[in-house]
PDB file of C-alpha atoms and ligand atoms in Angstrom:
ATOM      1  CA  MET Y  90     -15.902 -28.485 -11.216  1.00 37.00           C
ATOM      2  CA  LYS Y  91     -16.071 -24.717 -11.198  1.00 43.00           C
ATOM      3  CA  LEU Y  92     -15.128 -23.304  -7.812  1.00 43.00           C
ATOM      4  CA  PRO Y  93     -16.847 -20.202  -6.497  1.00 42.00           C
ATOM      5  CA  THR Y  94     -14.654 -17.163  -7.187  1.00 47.00           C
ATOM      6  CA  ILE Y  95     -13.790 -16.410  -3.568  1.00 50.00           C
ATOM      7  CA  ALA Y  96     -12.759 -19.998  -2.839  1.00 46.00           C
ATOM      8  CA  ALA Y  97     -10.647 -20.144  -5.992  1.00 39.00           C
ATOM      9  CA  LEU Y  98      -8.936 -16.870  -5.170  1.00 50.00           C
ATOM     10  CA  THR Y  99      -8.083 -17.888  -1.660  1.00 48.00           C
ATOM     11  CA  LEU Y 100      -6.780 -21.388  -2.334  1.00 56.00           C
ATOM     12  CA  GLY Y 101      -3.274 -21.484  -0.937  1.00 73.00           C
ATOM     13  CA  CYS Y 102      -4.068 -19.030   1.852  1.00 82.00           C
ATOM     14  CA  ALA Y 103      -3.708 -20.232   5.413  1.00 74.00           C
ATOM     15  CA  SER Y 104      -7.047 -18.670   6.229  1.00 68.00           C
ATOM     16  CA  LEU Y 105      -9.957 -17.897   3.988  1.00 64.00           C
ATOM     17  CA  ALA Y 106     -11.262 -14.494   3.046  1.00 59.00           C
ATOM     18  CA  SER Y 107     -14.715 -15.763   3.973  1.00 56.00           C
ATOM     19  CA  ALA Y 108     -13.506 -15.770   7.578  1.00 57.00           C
ATOM     20  CA  TRP Y 109     -13.687 -12.001   7.781  1.00 68.00           C
ATOM     21  CA  THR Y 110     -16.912 -10.472   8.714  1.00 79.00           C
ATOM     22  CA  HIS Y 111     -16.257  -6.728   8.548  1.00 89.00           C
ATOM     23  CA  SER Y 112     -16.971  -4.426   5.616  1.00 94.00           C
ATOM     24  CA  PRO Y 113     -13.999  -2.969   3.675  1.00 96.00           C
ATOM     25  CA  THR Y 114     -14.531   0.436   5.324  1.00 97.00           C
ATOM     26  CA  GLN Y 115     -14.672  -1.139   8.793  1.00 97.00           C
ATOM     27  CA  ILE Y 116     -11.462  -3.060   8.116  1.00 97.00           C
ATOM     28  CA  ILE Y 117      -9.588   0.100   7.055  1.00 98.00           C
ATOM     29  CA  GLU Y 118     -10.927   2.095   9.981  1.00 98.00           C
ATOM     30  CA  GLU Y 119     -10.023  -0.631  12.453  1.00 98.00           C
ATOM     31  CA  ILE Y 120      -6.424  -0.730  11.176  1.00 98.00           C
ATOM     32  CA  ALA Y 121      -6.138   3.063  10.803  1.00 98.00           C
ATOM     33  CA  PRO Y 122      -8.348   4.547  13.545  1.00 98.00           C
ATOM     34  CA  GLY Y 123      -7.498   8.113  12.523  1.00 98.00           C
ATOM     35  CA  SER Y 124      -9.095   7.529   9.122  1.00 98.00           C
ATOM     36  CA  ALA Y 125     -12.590   7.839  10.568  1.00 98.00           C
ATOM     37  CA  SER Y 126     -12.395  11.508   9.576  1.00 98.00           C
ATOM     38  CA  CYS Y 127     -10.085  14.052   7.955  1.00 98.00           C
ATOM     39  CA  ASP Y 128      -8.896  17.392   9.299  1.00 97.00           C
ATOM     40  CA  GLN Y 129     -10.487  20.263   7.442  1.00 95.00           C
ATOM     41  CA  GLY Y 130      -7.904  21.922   5.262  1.00 96.00           C
ATOM     42  CA  ASN Y 131      -5.806  18.784   4.665  1.00 97.00           C
ATOM     43  CA  ALA Y 132      -6.481  18.143   0.979  1.00 97.00           C
ATOM     44  CA  GLU Y 133      -4.226  15.054   0.953  1.00 97.00           C
ATOM     45  CA  CYS Y 134      -6.306  13.207   3.541  1.00 98.00           C
ATOM     46  CA  ARG Y 135      -8.740  10.419   2.687  1.00 98.00           C
ATOM     47  CA  THR Y 136     -11.156   8.749   5.087  1.00 98.00           C
ATOM     48  CA  ALA Y 137     -11.447   4.971   5.417  1.00 98.00           C
ATOM     49  CA  LYS Y 138     -14.687   5.146   3.462  1.00 98.00           C
ATOM     50  CA  GLN Y 139     -12.968   6.970   0.575  1.00 98.00           C
ATOM     51  CA  ALA Y 140      -9.801   4.848   0.606  1.00 98.00           C
ATOM     52  CA  ALA Y 141     -11.291   1.371   1.077  1.00 98.00           C
ATOM     53  CA  PRO Y 142     -12.548   0.758  -2.495  1.00 98.00           C
ATOM     54  CA  PHE Y 143      -9.179   1.772  -4.000  1.00 98.00           C
ATOM     55  CA  ILE Y 144      -7.211  -0.321  -1.522  1.00 98.00           C
ATOM     56  CA  PHE Y 145      -9.194  -3.517  -2.033  1.00 97.00           C
ATOM     57  CA  LYS Y 146      -9.239  -3.038  -5.806  1.00 97.00           C
ATOM     58  CA  SER Y 147      -5.447  -2.739  -5.826  1.00 98.00           C
ATOM     59  CA  LEU Y 148      -4.989  -5.903  -3.745  1.00 97.00           C
ATOM     60  CA  ARG Y 149      -6.991  -7.799  -6.371  1.00 96.00           C
ATOM     61  CA  ARG Y 150      -5.093  -6.092  -9.213  1.00 97.00           C
ATOM     62  CA  TYR Y 151      -1.738  -7.279  -7.827  1.00 97.00           C
ATOM     63  CA  ASN Y 152      -3.094 -10.706  -6.930  1.00 96.00           C
ATOM     64  CA  LEU Y 153      -2.707 -10.362  -3.164  1.00 96.00           C
ATOM     65  CA  ASN Y 154      -5.835 -12.250  -2.158  1.00 94.00           C
ATOM     66  CA  CYS Y 155      -4.759 -13.952   1.068  1.00 95.00           C
ATOM     67  CA  PRO Y 156      -5.887 -12.222   4.279  1.00 95.00           C
ATOM     68  CA  GLY Y 157      -2.310 -12.234   5.624  1.00 97.00           C
ATOM     69  CA  GLN Y 158      -1.054 -10.395   2.540  1.00 98.00           C
ATOM     70  CA  MET Y 159      -3.888  -7.868   2.660  1.00 97.00           C
ATOM     71  CA  ALA Y 160      -3.434  -7.244   6.387  1.00 98.00           C
ATOM     72  CA  ALA Y 161       0.314  -6.635   6.005  1.00 98.00           C
ATOM     73  CA  VAL Y 162      -0.008  -4.243   3.057  1.00 98.00           C
ATOM     74  CA  ILE Y 163      -2.768  -2.211   4.707  1.00 98.00           C
ATOM     75  CA  ALA Y 164      -0.851  -2.097   8.018  1.00 98.00           C
ATOM     76  CA  LEU Y 165       2.211  -0.678   6.250  1.00 98.00           C
ATOM     77  CA  MET Y 166       0.281   1.900   4.220  1.00 98.00           C
ATOM     78  CA  ALA Y 167      -1.755   3.018   7.244  1.00 98.00           C
ATOM     79  CA  PHE Y 168       1.394   3.469   9.328  1.00 98.00           C
ATOM     80  CA  GLU Y 169       3.338   5.268   6.611  1.00 98.00           C
ATOM     81  CA  SER Y 170       0.563   7.654   5.605  1.00 98.00           C
ATOM     82  CA  VAL Y 171      -0.478   8.449   9.204  1.00 98.00           C
ATOM     83  CA  ASP Y 172      -3.868   6.766   8.792  1.00 98.00           C
ATOM     84  CA  PHE Y 173      -4.171   7.982   5.186  1.00 98.00           C
ATOM     85  CA  ALA Y 174      -3.827  11.655   6.130  1.00 98.00           C
ATOM     86  CA  TYR Y 175      -0.851  12.204   3.779  1.00 98.00           C
ATOM     87  CA  LYS Y 176       0.317  11.280   0.295  1.00 98.00           C
ATOM     88  CA  ARG Y 177       3.636  13.104   0.400  1.00 98.00           C
ATOM     89  CA  ASN Y 178       6.503  12.703   2.859  1.00 97.00           C
ATOM     90  CA  GLN Y 179       6.032  15.332   5.605  1.00 95.00           C
ATOM     91  CA  TYR Y 180       9.184  14.959   7.711  1.00 93.00           C
ATOM     92  CA  PRO Y 181      11.702  15.876   6.466  1.00 95.00           C
ATOM     93  CA  GLY Y 182       9.617  16.554   3.360  1.00 95.00           C
ATOM     94  CA  ARG Y 183      11.798  14.590   0.965  1.00 97.00           C
ATOM     95  CA  PRO Y 184      11.047  15.510  -2.671  1.00 98.00           C
ATOM     96  CA  GLY Y 185       9.505  12.688  -4.687  1.00 98.00           C
ATOM     97  CA  GLN Y 186       8.765  10.452  -1.676  1.00 98.00           C
ATOM     98  CA  GLY Y 187       5.115   9.549  -1.217  1.00 98.00           C
ATOM     99  CA  THR Y 188       1.934   7.596  -1.972  1.00 98.00           C
ATOM    100  CA  ALA Y 189       0.121   5.733   0.808  1.00 98.00           C
ATOM    101  CA  ASN Y 190       3.158   3.446   1.008  1.00 97.00           C
ATOM    102  CA  MET Y 191       5.384   6.552   1.385  1.00 98.00           C
ATOM    103  CA  GLN Y 192       7.864   4.988  -0.991  1.00 98.00           C
ATOM    104  CA  MET Y 193      11.082   6.626  -2.209  1.00 98.00           C
ATOM    105  CA  ALA Y 194      11.308   8.498  -5.508  1.00 98.00           C
ATOM    106  CA  GLU Y 195      13.113   5.644  -7.313  1.00 98.00           C
ATOM    107  CA  PHE Y 196      10.148   3.349  -6.622  1.00 98.00           C
ATOM    108  CA  ASN Y 197       7.635   5.976  -7.650  1.00 98.00           C
ATOM    109  CA  LEU Y 198       9.392   6.232 -11.011  1.00 98.00           C
ATOM    110  CA  GLU Y 199       9.287   2.460 -11.438  1.00 98.00           C
ATOM    111  CA  TYR Y 200       5.643   2.406 -10.321  1.00 98.00           C
ATOM    112  CA  ALA Y 201       4.769   5.195 -12.786  1.00 98.00           C
ATOM    113  CA  LYS Y 202       6.446   3.228 -15.573  1.00 98.00           C
ATOM    114  CA  SER Y 203       4.278   0.198 -14.737  1.00 98.00           C
ATOM    115  CA  ILE Y 204       0.988   2.101 -15.192  1.00 98.00           C
ATOM    116  CA  ASP Y 205      -0.316   2.219 -18.766  1.00 98.00           C
ATOM    117  CA  ASP Y 206      -2.008   5.618 -18.434  1.00 98.00           C
ATOM    118  CA  VAL Y 207       1.058   7.235 -16.861  1.00 98.00           C
ATOM    119  CA  LYS Y 208       4.124   5.641 -18.403  1.00 98.00           C
ATOM    120  CA  ASP Y 209       4.315   7.978 -21.426  1.00 98.00           C
ATOM    121  CA  LYS Y 210       4.860  10.901 -19.060  1.00 98.00           C
ATOM    122  CA  VAL Y 211       7.999   9.308 -17.602  1.00 98.00           C
ATOM    123  CA  ALA Y 212       9.288   7.671 -20.780  1.00 98.00           C
ATOM    124  CA  ASN Y 213      12.139  10.229 -20.853  1.00 98.00           C
ATOM    125  CA  LEU Y 214      13.450   9.131 -17.420  1.00 98.00           C
ATOM    126  CA  THR Y 215      15.560   6.055 -16.719  1.00 97.00           C
ATOM    127  CA  SER Y 216      16.602   6.909 -13.151  1.00 98.00           C
ATOM    128  CA  VAL Y 217      15.900   9.490 -10.456  1.00 98.00           C
ATOM    129  CA  ASP Y 218      19.627  10.065  -9.896  1.00 97.00           C
ATOM    130  CA  GLY Y 219      20.503  13.714 -10.271  1.00 97.00           C
ATOM    131  CA  LEU Y 220      16.968  14.869 -11.041  1.00 98.00           C
ATOM    132  CA  PRO Y 221      15.962  18.260  -9.621  1.00 98.00           C
ATOM    133  CA  ASP Y 222      13.350  18.350  -6.846  1.00 98.00           C
ATOM    134  CA  SER Y 223      10.765  19.722  -9.265  1.00 98.00           C
ATOM    135  CA  GLU Y 224      11.151  16.675 -11.507  1.00 98.00           C
ATOM    136  CA  LEU Y 225      11.037  14.247  -8.539  1.00 98.00           C
ATOM    137  CA  ASN Y 226       7.803  15.895  -7.447  1.00 98.00           C
ATOM    138  CA  ARG Y 227       6.417  15.816 -10.998  1.00 98.00           C
ATOM    139  CA  VAL Y 228       6.850  12.024 -10.961  1.00 98.00           C
ATOM    140  CA  LEU Y 229       5.225  11.771  -7.540  1.00 98.00           C
ATOM    141  CA  ASP Y 230       2.292  13.925  -8.666  1.00 98.00           C
ATOM    142  CA  LEU Y 231       1.565  11.325 -11.370  1.00 98.00           C
ATOM    143  CA  VAL Y 232       1.051   8.529  -8.818  1.00 98.00           C
ATOM    144  CA  VAL Y 233      -0.808  10.266  -5.986  1.00 98.00           C
ATOM    145  CA  GLU Y 234      -4.166  10.189  -7.744  1.00 97.00           C
ATOM    146  CA  ASP Y 235      -6.349   7.964  -5.499  1.00 98.00           C
ATOM    147  CA  ASP Y 236      -6.414   4.950  -7.790  1.00 97.00           C
ATOM    148  CA  TYR Y 237      -2.603   4.834  -7.897  1.00 98.00           C
ATOM    149  CA  ASN Y 238      -1.872   6.301  -4.463  1.00 98.00           C
ATOM    150  CA  PHE Y 239      -3.636   3.481  -2.630  1.00 98.00           C
ATOM    151  CA  GLY Y 240      -2.203   0.816  -4.943  1.00 98.00           C
ATOM    152  CA  SER Y 241       1.477   1.421  -4.225  1.00 98.00           C
ATOM    153  CA  GLY Y 242       1.596  -0.947  -1.261  1.00 98.00           C
ATOM    154  CA  ALA Y 243       0.236  -3.868  -3.252  1.00 98.00           C
ATOM    155  CA  TRP Y 244       2.478  -2.983  -6.214  1.00 98.00           C
ATOM    156  CA  PHE Y 245       5.581  -2.847  -4.000  1.00 98.00           C
ATOM    157  CA  LEU Y 246       4.939  -6.171  -2.259  1.00 98.00           C
ATOM    158  CA  SER Y 247       4.125  -7.979  -5.482  1.00 98.00           C
ATOM    159  CA  THR Y 248       7.047  -6.587  -7.517  1.00 98.00           C
ATOM    160  CA  GLN Y 249       9.915  -5.699  -5.132  1.00 98.00           C
ATOM    161  CA  CYS Y 250      10.080  -8.492  -2.537  1.00 98.00           C
ATOM    162  CA  GLY Y 251      10.452 -11.682  -4.572  1.00 97.00           C
ATOM    163  CA  LYS Y 252       7.993 -14.572  -4.439  1.00 96.00           C
ATOM    164  CA  GLU Y 253       8.879 -15.752  -0.940  1.00 97.00           C
ATOM    165  CA  VAL Y 254       7.659 -12.737   1.027  1.00 98.00           C
ATOM    166  CA  PRO Y 255       4.073 -12.737  -0.317  1.00 98.00           C
ATOM    167  CA  GLN Y 256       4.047 -16.522   0.125  1.00 97.00           C
ATOM    168  CA  LYS Y 257       5.229 -16.346   3.715  1.00 97.00           C
ATOM    169  CA  LEU Y 258       2.653 -13.662   4.519  1.00 97.00           C
ATOM    170  CA  SER Y 259      -0.074 -15.985   3.307  1.00 96.00           C
ATOM    171  CA  SER Y 260       0.918 -18.741   5.733  1.00 94.00           C
ATOM    172  CA  ASP Y 261       2.697 -17.040   8.695  1.00 96.00           C
ATOM    173  CA  ILE Y 262       1.913 -13.359   8.972  1.00 96.00           C
ATOM    174  CA  ASP Y 263       4.325 -12.591  11.846  1.00 97.00           C
ATOM    175  CA  ALA Y 264       7.387 -14.105  10.189  1.00 97.00           C
ATOM    176  CA  GLY Y 265       6.204 -12.795   6.830  1.00 98.00           C
ATOM    177  CA  PHE Y 266       5.882  -9.256   8.184  1.00 98.00           C
ATOM    178  CA  GLU Y 267       9.497  -9.333   9.425  1.00 98.00           C
ATOM    179  CA  ASP Y 268      10.647 -10.270   5.930  1.00 98.00           C
ATOM    180  CA  TYR Y 269       8.312  -7.718   4.340  1.00 98.00           C
ATOM    181  CA  MET Y 270       9.716  -4.890   6.495  1.00 98.00           C
ATOM    182  CA  ALA Y 271      13.263  -6.040   5.702  1.00 98.00           C
ATOM    183  CA  CYS Y 272      12.345  -5.787   2.017  1.00 98.00           C
ATOM    184  CA  VAL Y 273      10.975  -2.266   2.601  1.00 98.00           C
ATOM    185  CA  GLY Y 274      14.199  -1.412   4.456  1.00 97.00           C
ATOM    186  CA  VAL Y 275      12.804  -0.733   7.924  1.00 97.00           C
ATOM    187  CA  THR Y 276      12.757  -2.609  11.223  1.00 95.00           C
ATOM    188  CA  VAL Y 277       9.627  -3.772  13.002  1.00 96.00           C
ATOM    189  CA  ASP Y 278       9.298  -1.383  15.932  1.00 96.00           C
ATOM    190  CA  LYS Y 279       6.526  -1.063  18.486  1.00 98.00           C
ATOM    191  CA  SER Y 280       4.359   1.322  16.489  1.00 97.00           C
ATOM    192  CA  ARG Y 281       4.571  -0.788  13.314  1.00 98.00           C
ATOM    193  CA  LEU Y 282       3.624  -3.846  15.391  1.00 98.00           C
ATOM    194  CA  GLU Y 283       0.564  -2.035  16.728  1.00 98.00           C
ATOM    195  CA  TYR Y 284      -0.624  -1.530  13.152  1.00 98.00           C
ATOM    196  CA  LEU Y 285       0.076  -5.174  12.369  1.00 98.00           C
ATOM    197  CA  GLU Y 286      -1.830  -6.375  15.441  1.00 98.00           C
ATOM    198  CA  ARG Y 287      -4.856  -4.261  14.521  1.00 98.00           C
ATOM    199  CA  ALA Y 288      -4.677  -5.584  10.960  1.00 98.00           C
ATOM    200  CA  LYS Y 289      -4.540  -9.196  12.147  1.00 97.00           C
ATOM    201  CA  SER Y 290      -7.561  -8.562  14.309  1.00 96.00           C
ATOM    202  CA  ALA Y 291      -9.476  -6.857  11.460  1.00 96.00           C
ATOM    203  CA  PHE Y 292      -8.924  -9.934   9.246  1.00 94.00           C
ATOM    204  CA  ASN Y 293      -9.584 -12.414  12.076  1.00 92.00           C
ATOM    205  CA  LEU Y 294      -5.966 -13.581  11.968  1.00 93.00           C
ATOM    206  CA  ALA Y 295      -5.140 -12.851  15.612  1.00 85.00           C
TER     207      ALA Y 295
HETATM  208  C1  LIG U 421      10.276  14.567 -19.255  1.00 55.89           C
HETATM  209  O1  LIG U 421       9.102  14.823 -19.994  1.00 55.89           O
HETATM  210  C2  LIG U 421       8.137  15.628 -19.322  1.00 55.89           C
HETATM  211  C3  LIG U 421       6.923  15.765 -20.230  1.00 55.89           C
HETATM  212  O2  LIG U 421       6.304  14.524 -20.441  1.00 55.89           O
HETATM  213  C4  LIG U 421       8.710  16.983 -18.952  1.00 55.89           C
HETATM  214  O3  LIG U 421       7.763  17.733 -18.228  1.00 55.89           O
HETATM  215  C5  LIG U 421       9.958  16.796 -18.121  1.00 55.89           C
HETATM  216  O4  LIG U 421      10.561  18.043 -17.865  1.00 55.89           O
HETATM  217  C6  LIG U 421      10.965  15.881 -18.839  1.00 55.89           C
HETATM  218  N1  LIG U 421      12.050  15.599 -17.912  1.00 55.89           N
HETATM  219  C7  LIG U 421      13.341  15.633 -18.257  1.00 55.89           C
HETATM  220  C8  LIG U 421      14.321  15.377 -17.165  1.00 55.89           C
HETATM  221  O5  LIG U 421      13.691  15.832 -19.392  1.00 55.89           O
END
């Protein structure tokens, strides 16, 4: 028997994607309320409407199809990018740190190497150690194009956190989020939890 695509994709998830009722733009805006609009003059900013197609495409690309996985990745990216207002680290303005996930330069190099259309431009680099700021920023510039910028969260979760963390997120989002943040190297504080709670609500997981 041939299962409908959505059902096949979500087998193994604790809850089904069909349980959510909001549009992609509504989901992003609910998780990242500031993304309803962008400040004039901030060229890095993207609204929920602009970001949503790239975000959901990247979740499919990296095979994160369970609502718990999607909610966690979007919550992290929304928090880190200040509701998708920034693609580059603002405070303290660390060279090479960025994307919606606001990941460190070493991960941006690895991410760049994983992208077919970009990897030739970083083929001469094996590590970010000792690179000048200009070179760290050159690598970052390669991955802040929208298609890549909004895919870093899904890439990171699916490649840097082992198999257990994505699995746990699919069945127990609260415990999974603790492990996910440990993998990212941060602790779950009040403001991160607020993003998680909004994400759970947006995906009908709360
Ligand atoms: C690596 O190659 C790029 C061109 O693809 C060049 O702009 C960059 O300066 C090179 N980096 C180093 C450290 O050699």
